[in-house]
Each structure stands twice: as C-alpha cells, then as structure tokens.
Short mmCIF file of C-alpha atoms in Angstrom, two decimals:
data_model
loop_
_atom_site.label_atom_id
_atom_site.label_comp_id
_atom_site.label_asym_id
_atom_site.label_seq_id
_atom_site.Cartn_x
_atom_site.Cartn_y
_atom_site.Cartn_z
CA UNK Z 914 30.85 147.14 305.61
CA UNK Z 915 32.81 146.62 308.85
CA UNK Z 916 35.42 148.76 310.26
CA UNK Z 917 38.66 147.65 309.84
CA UNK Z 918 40.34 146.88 314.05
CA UNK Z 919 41.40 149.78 315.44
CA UNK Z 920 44.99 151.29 314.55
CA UNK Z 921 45.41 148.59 312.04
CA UNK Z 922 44.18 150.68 309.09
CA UNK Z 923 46.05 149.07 306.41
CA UNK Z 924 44.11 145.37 307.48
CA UNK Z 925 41.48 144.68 305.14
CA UNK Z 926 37.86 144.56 305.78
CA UNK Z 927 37.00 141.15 306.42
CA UNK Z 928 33.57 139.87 305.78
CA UNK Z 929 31.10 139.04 309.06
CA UNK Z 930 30.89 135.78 308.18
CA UNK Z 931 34.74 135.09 308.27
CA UNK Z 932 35.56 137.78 311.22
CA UNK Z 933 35.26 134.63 313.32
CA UNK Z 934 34.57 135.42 317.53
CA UNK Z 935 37.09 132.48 318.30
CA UNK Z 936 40.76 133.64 317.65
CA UNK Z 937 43.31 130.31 316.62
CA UNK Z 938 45.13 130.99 319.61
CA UNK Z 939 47.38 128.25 318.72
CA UNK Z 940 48.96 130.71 315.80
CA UNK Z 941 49.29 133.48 318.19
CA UNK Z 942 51.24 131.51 320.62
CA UNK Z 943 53.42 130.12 317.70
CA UNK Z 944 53.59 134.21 316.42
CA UNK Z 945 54.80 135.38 319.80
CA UNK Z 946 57.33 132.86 320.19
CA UNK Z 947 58.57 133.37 316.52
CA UNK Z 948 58.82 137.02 317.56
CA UNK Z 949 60.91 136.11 320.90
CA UNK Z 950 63.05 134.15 318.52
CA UNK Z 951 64.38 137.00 316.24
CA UNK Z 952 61.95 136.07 313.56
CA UNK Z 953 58.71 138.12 311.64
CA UNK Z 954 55.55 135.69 311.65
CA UNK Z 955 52.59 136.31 309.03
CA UNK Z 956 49.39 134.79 308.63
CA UNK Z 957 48.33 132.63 305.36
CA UNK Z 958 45.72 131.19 304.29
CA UNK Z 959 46.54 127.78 303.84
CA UNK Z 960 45.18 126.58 300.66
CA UNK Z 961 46.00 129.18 298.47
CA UNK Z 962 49.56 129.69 300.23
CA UNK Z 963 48.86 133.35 300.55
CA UNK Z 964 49.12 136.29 303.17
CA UNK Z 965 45.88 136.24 304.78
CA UNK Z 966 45.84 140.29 304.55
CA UNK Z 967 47.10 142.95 302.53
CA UNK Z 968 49.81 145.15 303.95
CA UNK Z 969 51.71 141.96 305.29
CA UNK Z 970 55.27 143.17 303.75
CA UNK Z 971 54.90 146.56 306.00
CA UNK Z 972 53.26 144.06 309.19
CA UNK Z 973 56.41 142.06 308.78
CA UNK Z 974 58.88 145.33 308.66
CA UNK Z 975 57.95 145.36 312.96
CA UNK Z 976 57.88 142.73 315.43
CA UNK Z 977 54.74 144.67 316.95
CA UNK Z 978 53.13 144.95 313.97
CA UNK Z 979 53.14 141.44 312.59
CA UNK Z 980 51.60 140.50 316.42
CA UNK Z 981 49.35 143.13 315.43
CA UNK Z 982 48.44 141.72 311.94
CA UNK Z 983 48.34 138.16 313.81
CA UNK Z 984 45.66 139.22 316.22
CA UNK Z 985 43.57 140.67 314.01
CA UNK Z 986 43.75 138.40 310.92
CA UNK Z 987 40.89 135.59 312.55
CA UNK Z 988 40.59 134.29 309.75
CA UNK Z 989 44.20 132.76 308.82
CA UNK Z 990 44.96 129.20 309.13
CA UNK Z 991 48.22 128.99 309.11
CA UNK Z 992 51.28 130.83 309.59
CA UNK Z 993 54.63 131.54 307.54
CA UNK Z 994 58.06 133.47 308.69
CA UNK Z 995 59.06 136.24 306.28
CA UNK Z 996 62.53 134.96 305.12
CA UNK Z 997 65.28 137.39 303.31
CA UNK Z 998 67.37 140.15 306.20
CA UNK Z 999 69.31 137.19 306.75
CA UNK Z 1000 67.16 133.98 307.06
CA UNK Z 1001 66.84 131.75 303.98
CA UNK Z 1002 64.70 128.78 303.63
CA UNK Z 1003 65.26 125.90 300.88
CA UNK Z 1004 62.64 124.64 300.15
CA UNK Z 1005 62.11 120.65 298.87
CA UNK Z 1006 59.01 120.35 296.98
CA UNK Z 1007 57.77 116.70 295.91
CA UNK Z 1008 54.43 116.03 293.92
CA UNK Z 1009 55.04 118.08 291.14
CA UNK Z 1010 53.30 117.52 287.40
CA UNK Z 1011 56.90 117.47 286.40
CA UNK Z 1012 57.26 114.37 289.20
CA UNK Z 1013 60.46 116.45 290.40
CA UNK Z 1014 61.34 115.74 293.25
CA UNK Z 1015 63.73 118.26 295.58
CA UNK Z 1016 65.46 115.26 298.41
CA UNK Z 1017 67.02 113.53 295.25
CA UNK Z 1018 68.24 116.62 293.45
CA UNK Z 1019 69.81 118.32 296.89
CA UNK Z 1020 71.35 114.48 297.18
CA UNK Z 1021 73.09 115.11 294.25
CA UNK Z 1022 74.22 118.36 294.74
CA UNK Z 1023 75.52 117.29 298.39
CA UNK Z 1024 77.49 114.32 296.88
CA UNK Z 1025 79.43 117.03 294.44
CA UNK Z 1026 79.62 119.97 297.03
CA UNK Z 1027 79.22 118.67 300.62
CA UNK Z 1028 76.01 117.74 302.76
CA UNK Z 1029 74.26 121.20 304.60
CA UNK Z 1030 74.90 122.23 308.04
CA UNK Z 1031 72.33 120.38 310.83
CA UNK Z 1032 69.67 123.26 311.26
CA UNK Z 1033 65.73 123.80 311.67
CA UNK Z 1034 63.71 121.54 309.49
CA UNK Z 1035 59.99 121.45 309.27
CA UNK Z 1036 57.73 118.97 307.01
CA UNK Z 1037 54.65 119.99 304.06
CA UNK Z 1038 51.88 118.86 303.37
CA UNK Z 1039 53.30 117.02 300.59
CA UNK Z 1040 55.99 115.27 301.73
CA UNK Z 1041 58.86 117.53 300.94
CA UNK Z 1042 60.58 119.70 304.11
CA UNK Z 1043 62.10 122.75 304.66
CA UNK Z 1044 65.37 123.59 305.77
CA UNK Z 1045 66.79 127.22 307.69
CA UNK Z 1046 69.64 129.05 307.65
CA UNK Z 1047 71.40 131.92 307.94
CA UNK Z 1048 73.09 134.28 305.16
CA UNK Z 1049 76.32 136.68 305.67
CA UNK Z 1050 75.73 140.13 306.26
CA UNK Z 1051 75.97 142.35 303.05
CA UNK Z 1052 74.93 139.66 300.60
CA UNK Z 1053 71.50 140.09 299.18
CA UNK Z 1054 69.97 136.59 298.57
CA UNK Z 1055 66.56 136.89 296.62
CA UNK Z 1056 63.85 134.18 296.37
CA UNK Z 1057 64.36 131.93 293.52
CA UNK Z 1058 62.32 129.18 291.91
CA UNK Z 1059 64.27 125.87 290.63
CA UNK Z 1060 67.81 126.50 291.95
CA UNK Z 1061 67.51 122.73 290.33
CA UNK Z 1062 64.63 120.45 290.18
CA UNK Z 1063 62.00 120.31 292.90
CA UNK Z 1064 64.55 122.58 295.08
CA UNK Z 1065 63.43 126.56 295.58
CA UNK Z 1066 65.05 129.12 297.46
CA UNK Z 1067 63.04 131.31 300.06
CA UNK Z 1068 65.15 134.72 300.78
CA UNK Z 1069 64.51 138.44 300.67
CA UNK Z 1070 60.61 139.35 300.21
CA UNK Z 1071 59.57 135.74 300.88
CA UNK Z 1072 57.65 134.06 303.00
CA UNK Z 1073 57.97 129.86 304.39
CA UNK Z 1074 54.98 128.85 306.06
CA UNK Z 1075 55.52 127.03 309.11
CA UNK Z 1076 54.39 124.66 311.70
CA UNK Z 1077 51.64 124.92 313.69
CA UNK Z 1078 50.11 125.27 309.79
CA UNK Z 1079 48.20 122.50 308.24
CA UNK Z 1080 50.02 119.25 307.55
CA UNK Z 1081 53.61 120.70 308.84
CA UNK Z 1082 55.47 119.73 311.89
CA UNK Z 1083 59.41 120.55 313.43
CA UNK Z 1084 61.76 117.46 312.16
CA UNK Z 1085 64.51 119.54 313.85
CA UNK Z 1086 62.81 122.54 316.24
CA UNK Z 1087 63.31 125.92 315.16
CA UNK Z 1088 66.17 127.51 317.43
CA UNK Z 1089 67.07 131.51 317.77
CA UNK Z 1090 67.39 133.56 314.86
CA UNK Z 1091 71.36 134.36 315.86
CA UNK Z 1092 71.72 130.56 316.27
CA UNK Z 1093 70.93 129.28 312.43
CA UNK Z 1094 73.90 127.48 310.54
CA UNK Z 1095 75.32 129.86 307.88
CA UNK Z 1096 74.12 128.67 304.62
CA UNK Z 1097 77.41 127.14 302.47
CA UNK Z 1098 78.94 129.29 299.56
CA UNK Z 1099 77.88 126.90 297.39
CA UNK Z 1100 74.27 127.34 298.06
CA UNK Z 1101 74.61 131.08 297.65
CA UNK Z 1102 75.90 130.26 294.76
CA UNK Z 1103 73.23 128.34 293.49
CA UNK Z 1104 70.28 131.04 295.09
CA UNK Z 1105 72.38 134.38 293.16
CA UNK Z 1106 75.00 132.69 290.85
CA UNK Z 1107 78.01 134.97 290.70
CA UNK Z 1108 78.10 137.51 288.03
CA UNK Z 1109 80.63 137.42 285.42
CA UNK Z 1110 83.29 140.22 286.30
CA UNK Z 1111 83.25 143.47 283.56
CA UNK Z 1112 85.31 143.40 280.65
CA UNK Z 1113 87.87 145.78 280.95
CA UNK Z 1114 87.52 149.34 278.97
CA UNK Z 1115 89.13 149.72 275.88
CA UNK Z 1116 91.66 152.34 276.42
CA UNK Z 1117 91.06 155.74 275.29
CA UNK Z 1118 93.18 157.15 272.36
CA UNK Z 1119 94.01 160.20 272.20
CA UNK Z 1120 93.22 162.67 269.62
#
C-alpha cells in the first residue's frame, strides 16, 4: 500500500492509480482564496457529493489544514465550503422524483415573509442555485432537509459545494466571510423552528 503524504496522517491511502501526478490546480487556487476569504474549503468528489477523504470535519476545524487536505486529496473534483460557525447556505434543489422544485416554494415563502437579502449565489448542476448568508452569533443553526419543498438548509456540520466544481458557476461572486447578509428571522425560523416555551411547574404543596 502507499504511504499516506507526510504529516497528513489522518488522509487516507489513495490507490496508485488515482494518486494522479497532475494536481487540479484550479481547486487549489479556488481553496486558497476561500481561505483568504474567512471561509474552510474541502474537497468532494463530485458525483457522489462526498468529502473526497476521511478526516475532512477535523481538515476543516484549520485554515492550514483544509489547504493541507486540498493539496493532498489529487483525486477530488470538486470543491465545497464547510457551512455552520456562522455561514448558512439554502439550498434550491430542482429535478427531484417528487418534481419539487425549491425557486417556486422560496417564491412563496418571500411573498408571505419578505424577499432575502442580495448575497453570494452560485448555480448546480441541475438547475437549482445556492444562496449565502450569515447567522447571529450564539444561535446554533443545524443542517436541515425540506425546510419546505425542494428548499434545504446547509448550516453547522455541512458542507455546499461550490464553483470551480462541475456544472456550478458565481450568479452573484462570493464576497468576504464578515461581508454576507444576515440571514432573516424568518429563515431561522424555518432552519430551527422555535421551541415551545416550558409549562410552568405545578407548585409544590406542602406537607
């Protein structure tokens, strides 16, 4: 078997055949600039929509590591941003079995709540886009599938792959991490509906 690169012991042994000589130097470029931005990049495999190693949560934990993890992961495709600490992504599918379709269900819930901020906005592959913003501080926002039809929410422990990935391009160009609109309380809402407050105790009686 071959060694896994050197202080990167937690990287996965990759087979000879796909430990390519020729790094995408196109992702790398994309990763460091990510990295300048305030963001973590990690690289996917395209077609499955997976990390392209194991260990990517602790890669994406350090700016230097996910470079690291970038570098030595030849044979990714494409490339995601880990999401949650702040960044969320919605994400509008189309070309579901269940023909859903996220642009007509986040119309709806725009013409009852108010349209989004203007932000970062990137295609897929299958017509759908994704949209970035920013979550308050001291509100944990975790990724959720089907905030409503064809609409999911990319937060904490998630990932959004990104241009320069197969079949996605910048609508609206990424900008600074500091500089992302603040997502609305209503789509908070939507991504961790409020909890119902405690009943109150039933007072004690005494003996």
């Amino acid at each position: 078997p071959c060694p896994p690169p050197p202080d990167v012991g937690w990287l996965p042994c990759a087979r000879s055949a796909i430990w390519r000589e020729t790094h995408p130097r196109l992702h790398l470029k994309a990763a460091h600039e990510r990295v300048s931005m305030g963001y973590l990049p990690v690289p996917m495999i395209a077609a499955a929509k997976r990390p392209a190693l194991k260990g990517w949560r602790e890669a994406a934990a350090d700016p230097a590591r996910a470079l690291v993890a970038v570098e030595a992961a030849r044979w990714a495709d494409a490339l995601a941003i880990a999401t949650g600490g702040g960044v969320l992504v919605l994400d509008l599918d189309k070309g579901h079995a269940d023909n859903a379709d996220g642009a007509l269900s986040l119309a709806a819930i725009e013409a009852a709540h108010g349209p989004l901020p203007d932000g970062p906005r990137s295609t897929t592959p299958k017509g759908g886009d994704h949209r970035y913003f920013a979550t308050p501080p001291g509100r944990l926002i975790r990724s959720r599938a089907a905030i409503a039809p064809g609409l999911d929410v990319r937060a904490e422990a998630g990932l959004a792959m990104s241009p320069p990935s197969p079949g996605r391009r910048w609508l609206v160009p990424l900008c600074p991490r500091a500089e992302l609109p603040q997502a609305p309380l209503w789509l908070l809402d939507l991504a961790d509906p409020p909890r119902p407050p405690l009943p109150p105790a039933a007072p004690v009686r005494p003996w």
